[in-house]
């Protein structure tokens, strides 16, 4: 999704997309086509224009269950944690009340710990036309702590 947003936020891409759709706003033009010889490669209709206009207004939300590596912990509920999904790094706020109770009870986290979560990603159009991404975690499904983090210095035992 990040690549899509970078491409979409490119001003030149936005200009070209709007130019492609603009003729359909004129009376009497219902469709235009891209052809190779007589074969239609792509077509855009007035219905596509209306769908594009609606899509610019609506948020795009994706819900998924995913494993995330913790890169940085935020100890305040109002702040986002930093995660990695093994492809990219991003911030997300954790909203799960039970999870926060575990933290308040003293559960500790370290580099390498992983969470299985329900991740909700929302792409939203800002007034200036660019897209922003907001990630939230309504539910933490499972916590997996790294085992054998560090040897005890004096007797060689594992913690």
PDB file of C-alpha atoms in Angstrom:
ATOM      1  CA  UNK A   1       0.000   0.000   0.000  1.00  0.00           C
ATOM      2  CA  UNK A   2       2.912   2.370   0.721  1.00  0.00           C
ATOM      3  CA  UNK A   3       4.123   2.149  -2.905  1.00  0.00           C
ATOM      4  CA  UNK A   4       0.595   2.860  -4.165  1.00  0.00           C
ATOM      5  CA  UNK A   5       0.375   5.928  -1.923  1.00  0.00           C
ATOM      6  CA  UNK A   6       3.812   7.227  -3.021  1.00  0.00           C
ATOM      7  CA  UNK A   7       2.816   6.862  -6.679  1.00  0.00           C
ATOM      8  CA  UNK A   8      -0.631   8.367  -6.074  1.00  0.00           C
ATOM      9  CA  UNK A   9       0.832  11.306  -4.128  1.00  0.00           C
ATOM     10  CA  UNK A  10       3.171  12.123  -7.009  1.00  0.00           C
ATOM     11  CA  UNK A  11       1.785  15.432  -8.377  1.00  0.00           C
ATOM     12  CA  UNK A  12       2.585  14.470 -11.973  1.00  0.00           C
ATOM     13  CA  UNK A  13       0.667  11.177 -11.619  1.00  0.00           C
ATOM     14  CA  UNK A  14      -2.329  13.055 -10.196  1.00  0.00           C
ATOM     15  CA  UNK A  15      -2.264  15.562 -13.056  1.00  0.00           C
ATOM     16  CA  UNK A  16      -2.131  12.810 -15.677  1.00  0.00           C
ATOM     17  CA  UNK A  17      -4.944  10.822 -14.032  1.00  0.00           C
ATOM     18  CA  UNK A  18      -7.202  13.885 -13.977  1.00  0.00           C
ATOM     19  CA  UNK A  19      -6.309  14.741 -17.579  1.00  0.00           C
ATOM     20  CA  UNK A  20      -7.236  11.204 -18.603  1.00  0.00           C
ATOM     21  CA  UNK A  21     -10.673  11.544 -17.004  1.00  0.00           C
ATOM     22  CA  UNK A  22     -11.413  15.208 -17.877  1.00  0.00           C
ATOM     23  CA  UNK A  23     -12.861  14.625 -21.400  1.00  0.00           C
ATOM     24  CA  UNK A  24     -15.563  12.443 -19.851  1.00  0.00           C
ATOM     25  CA  UNK A  25     -16.905  15.484 -18.006  1.00  0.00           C
ATOM     26  CA  UNK A  26     -17.987  16.971 -21.338  1.00  0.00           C
ATOM     27  CA  UNK A  27     -21.508  16.428 -22.663  1.00  0.00           C
ATOM     28  CA  UNK A  28     -21.696  13.741 -25.340  1.00  0.00           C
ATOM     29  CA  UNK A  29     -18.452  11.936 -24.454  1.00  0.00           C
ATOM     30  CA  UNK A  30     -19.411   8.645 -22.810  1.00  0.00           C
ATOM     31  CA  UNK A  31     -16.223   6.585 -23.196  1.00  0.00           C
ATOM     32  CA  UNK A  32     -12.734   6.631 -24.591  1.00  0.00           C
ATOM     33  CA  UNK A  33     -10.482   3.715 -25.428  1.00  0.00           C
ATOM     34  CA  UNK A  34      -6.843   2.864 -25.829  1.00  0.00           C
ATOM     35  CA  UNK A  35      -6.291   0.527 -28.767  1.00  0.00           C
ATOM     36  CA  UNK A  36      -3.548  -1.462 -30.411  1.00  0.00           C
ATOM     37  CA  UNK A  37      -4.719  -1.891 -33.966  1.00  0.00           C
ATOM     38  CA  UNK A  38      -8.401  -2.744 -33.624  1.00  0.00           C
ATOM     39  CA  UNK A  39      -8.025  -4.427 -30.230  1.00  0.00           C
ATOM     40  CA  UNK A  40      -9.226  -2.407 -27.211  1.00  0.00           C
ATOM     41  CA  UNK A  41      -6.517  -2.463 -24.557  1.00  0.00           C
ATOM     42  CA  UNK A  42      -8.255  -0.241 -22.010  1.00  0.00           C
ATOM     43  CA  UNK A  43     -11.474   1.742 -21.796  1.00  0.00           C
ATOM     44  CA  UNK A  44     -12.687   4.414 -19.414  1.00  0.00           C
ATOM     45  CA  UNK A  45     -16.349   5.381 -19.196  1.00  0.00           C
ATOM     46  CA  UNK A  46     -18.426   8.084 -17.523  1.00  0.00           C
ATOM     47  CA  UNK A  47     -19.255   5.481 -14.845  1.00  0.00           C
ATOM     48  CA  UNK A  48     -15.515   5.166 -14.131  1.00  0.00           C
ATOM     49  CA  UNK A  49     -15.363   8.926 -13.715  1.00  0.00           C
ATOM     50  CA  UNK A  50     -18.175   8.879 -11.149  1.00  0.00           C
ATOM     51  CA  UNK A  51     -16.501   5.966  -9.305  1.00  0.00           C
ATOM     52  CA  UNK A  52     -13.181   7.870  -9.274  1.00  0.00           C
ATOM     53  CA  UNK A  53     -14.899  10.992  -7.901  1.00  0.00           C
ATOM     54  CA  UNK A  54     -16.514   8.933  -5.116  1.00  0.00           C
ATOM     55  CA  UNK A  55     -13.249   7.145  -4.344  1.00  0.00           C
ATOM     56  CA  UNK A  56     -11.526  10.482  -3.809  1.00  0.00           C
ATOM     57  CA  UNK A  57     -14.018  11.267  -1.065  1.00  0.00           C
ATOM     58  CA  UNK A  58     -14.058   7.876   0.686  1.00  0.00           C
ATOM     59  CA  UNK A  59     -11.473   6.410   3.017  1.00  0.00           C
ATOM     60  CA  UNK A  60      -9.918   3.123   1.991  1.00  0.00           C
ATOM     61  CA  UNK A  61      -9.636   0.692   4.928  1.00  0.00           C
ATOM     62  CA  UNK A  62      -7.892  -2.667   5.074  1.00  0.00           C
ATOM     63  CA  UNK A  63      -8.305  -5.070   8.009  1.00  0.00           C
ATOM     64  CA  UNK A  64      -5.883  -7.950   8.466  1.00  0.00           C
ATOM     65  CA  UNK A  65      -4.496 -10.350  11.040  1.00  0.00           C
ATOM     66  CA  UNK A  66      -0.708 -10.069  10.914  1.00  0.00           C
ATOM     67  CA  UNK A  67       2.511 -10.765  12.844  1.00  0.00           C
ATOM     68  CA  UNK A  68       4.536  -7.656  13.672  1.00  0.00           C
ATOM     69  CA  UNK A  69       8.003  -7.225  15.132  1.00  0.00           C
ATOM     70  CA  UNK A  70       8.293  -4.552  17.800  1.00  0.00           C
ATOM     71  CA  UNK A  71      10.918  -1.946  16.920  1.00  0.00           C
ATOM     72  CA  UNK A  72      10.010   0.725  19.484  1.00  0.00           C
ATOM     73  CA  UNK A  73       7.613   0.657  22.403  1.00  0.00           C
ATOM     74  CA  UNK A  74       5.455   3.622  23.449  1.00  0.00           C
ATOM     75  CA  UNK A  75       4.420   3.478  27.090  1.00  0.00           C
ATOM     76  CA  UNK A  76       1.602   6.016  26.728  1.00  0.00           C
ATOM     77  CA  UNK A  77      -1.718   5.004  25.208  1.00  0.00           C
ATOM     78  CA  UNK A  78      -1.881   8.164  23.131  1.00  0.00           C
ATOM     79  CA  UNK A  79       1.398   7.383  21.337  1.00  0.00           C
ATOM     80  CA  UNK A  80       2.085   4.955  18.506  1.00  0.00           C
ATOM     81  CA  UNK A  81       4.422   1.964  18.698  1.00  0.00           C
ATOM     82  CA  UNK A  82       6.890   1.349  15.859  1.00  0.00           C
ATOM     83  CA  UNK A  83       6.590  -2.042  14.106  1.00  0.00           C
ATOM     84  CA  UNK A  84       7.986  -4.024  11.204  1.00  0.00           C
ATOM     85  CA  UNK A  85       6.066  -6.516   9.082  1.00  0.00           C
ATOM     86  CA  UNK A  86       9.342  -7.771   7.497  1.00  0.00           C
ATOM     87  CA  UNK A  87       8.676  -5.576   4.424  1.00  0.00           C
ATOM     88  CA  UNK A  88       8.433  -2.098   5.902  1.00  0.00           C
ATOM     89  CA  UNK A  89       8.430  -0.243   9.202  1.00  0.00           C
ATOM     90  CA  UNK A  90       5.538   1.882  10.398  1.00  0.00           C
ATOM     91  CA  UNK A  91       3.796   3.368  13.428  1.00  0.00           C
ATOM     92  CA  UNK A  92       0.495   2.099  14.829  1.00  0.00           C
ATOM     93  CA  UNK A  93      -1.483   2.926  17.957  1.00  0.00           C
ATOM     94  CA  UNK A  94      -2.553  -0.005  20.126  1.00  0.00           C
ATOM     95  CA  UNK A  95      -6.149   0.353  21.345  1.00  0.00           C
ATOM     96  CA  UNK A  96      -6.603  -3.050  23.023  1.00  0.00           C
ATOM     97  CA  UNK A  97      -7.633  -2.424  26.656  1.00  0.00           C
ATOM     98  CA  UNK A  98      -6.608  -5.933  27.838  1.00  0.00           C
ATOM     99  CA  UNK A  99      -3.154  -5.468  26.333  1.00  0.00           C
ATOM    100  CA  UNK A 100      -2.713  -2.169  28.186  1.00  0.00           C
ATOM    101  CA  UNK A 101      -3.747  -3.867  31.432  1.00  0.00           C
ATOM    102  CA  UNK A 102      -0.948  -6.430  30.870  1.00  0.00           C
ATOM    103  CA  UNK A 103       1.537  -3.584  30.475  1.00  0.00           C
ATOM    104  CA  UNK A 104       0.251  -1.851  33.608  1.00  0.00           C
ATOM    105  CA  UNK A 105       0.669  -5.173  35.444  1.00  0.00           C
ATOM    106  CA  UNK A 106       4.380  -5.128  34.529  1.00  0.00           C
ATOM    107  CA  UNK A 107       4.733  -7.054  31.260  1.00  0.00           C
ATOM    108  CA  UNK A 108       8.025  -6.007  29.682  1.00  0.00           C
ATOM    109  CA  UNK A 109       9.013  -5.921  26.010  1.00  0.00           C
ATOM    110  CA  UNK A 110      12.345  -6.013  24.238  1.00  0.00           C
ATOM    111  CA  UNK A 111      13.812  -5.967  20.751  1.00  0.00           C
ATOM    112  CA  UNK A 112      12.749  -9.068  18.851  1.00  0.00           C
ATOM    113  CA  UNK A 113       9.420  -9.538  20.621  1.00  0.00           C
ATOM    114  CA  UNK A 114       6.509 -10.086  18.234  1.00  0.00           C
ATOM    115  CA  UNK A 115       2.779  -9.423  18.340  1.00  0.00           C
ATOM    116  CA  UNK A 116       0.028 -11.140  16.383  1.00  0.00           C
ATOM    117  CA  UNK A 117      -2.565  -8.404  15.903  1.00  0.00           C
ATOM    118  CA  UNK A 118      -5.649  -7.257  14.100  1.00  0.00           C
ATOM    119  CA  UNK A 119      -4.276  -4.320  12.077  1.00  0.00           C
ATOM    120  CA  UNK A 120      -6.613  -1.701  10.602  1.00  0.00           C
ATOM    121  CA  UNK A 121      -4.964   0.493   7.936  1.00  0.00           C
ATOM    122  CA  UNK A 122      -6.898   3.497   6.637  1.00  0.00           C
ATOM    123  CA  UNK A 123      -5.808   5.589   3.660  1.00  0.00           C
ATOM    124  CA  UNK A 124      -7.424   9.016   3.751  1.00  0.00           C
ATOM    125  CA  UNK A 125      -7.333  11.917   1.294  1.00  0.00           C
ATOM    126  CA  UNK A 126      -6.211  15.174   2.879  1.00  0.00           C
ATOM    127  CA  UNK A 127      -7.592  18.552   1.738  1.00  0.00           C
ATOM    128  CA  UNK A 128      -4.423  19.180  -0.313  1.00  0.00           C
ATOM    129  CA  UNK A 129      -5.143  16.016  -2.345  1.00  0.00           C
ATOM    130  CA  UNK A 130      -2.437  13.790  -0.858  1.00  0.00           C
ATOM    131  CA  UNK A 131      -3.143  10.509   0.886  1.00  0.00           C
ATOM    132  CA  UNK A 132      -2.209   9.803   4.477  1.00  0.00           C
ATOM    133  CA  UNK A 133      -2.118   6.413   6.170  1.00  0.00           C
ATOM    134  CA  UNK A 134      -3.335   5.777   9.709  1.00  0.00           C
ATOM    135  CA  UNK A 135      -2.702   2.381  11.319  1.00  0.00           C
ATOM    136  CA  UNK A 136      -4.497   1.182  14.443  1.00  0.00           C
ATOM    137  CA  UNK A 137      -4.429  -2.076  16.373  1.00  0.00           C
ATOM    138  CA  UNK A 138      -7.838  -2.705  17.950  1.00  0.00           C
ATOM    139  CA  UNK A 139      -6.859  -6.188  19.185  1.00  0.00           C
ATOM    140  CA  UNK A 140      -3.600  -7.845  20.201  1.00  0.00           C
ATOM    141  CA  UNK A 141      -4.175 -11.554  19.618  1.00  0.00           C
ATOM    142  CA  UNK A 142      -0.892 -13.000  20.887  1.00  0.00           C
ATOM    143  CA  UNK A 143       2.377 -11.814  22.429  1.00  0.00           C
ATOM    144  CA  UNK A 144       5.565 -13.742  21.638  1.00  0.00           C
ATOM    145  CA  UNK A 145       8.566 -12.753  23.751  1.00  0.00           C
ATOM    146  CA  UNK A 146      12.116 -13.518  22.671  1.00  0.00           C
ATOM    147  CA  UNK A 147      13.490 -16.305  24.814  1.00  0.00           C
ATOM    148  CA  UNK A 148      17.017 -16.519  26.228  1.00  0.00           C
ATOM    149  CA  UNK A 149      17.602 -12.813  25.853  1.00  0.00           C
ATOM    150  CA  UNK A 150      20.890 -12.548  27.691  1.00  0.00           C
ATOM    151  CA  UNK A 151      23.205 -14.820  29.622  1.00  0.00           C
ATOM    152  CA  UNK A 152      23.737 -14.014  33.251  1.00  0.00           C
ATOM    153  CA  UNK A 153      27.192 -12.540  33.481  1.00  0.00           C
ATOM    154  CA  UNK A 154      28.575 -14.436  36.478  1.00  0.00           C
ATOM    155  CA  UNK A 155      27.209 -17.972  36.369  1.00  0.00           C
ATOM    156  CA  UNK A 156      26.442 -18.572  32.674  1.00  0.00           C
ATOM    157  CA  UNK A 157      22.743 -19.323  33.255  1.00  0.00           C
ATOM    158  CA  UNK A 158      20.119 -18.107  30.835  1.00  0.00           C
ATOM    159  CA  UNK A 159      17.477 -15.656  31.972  1.00  0.00           C
TER     160      UNK A 159
END
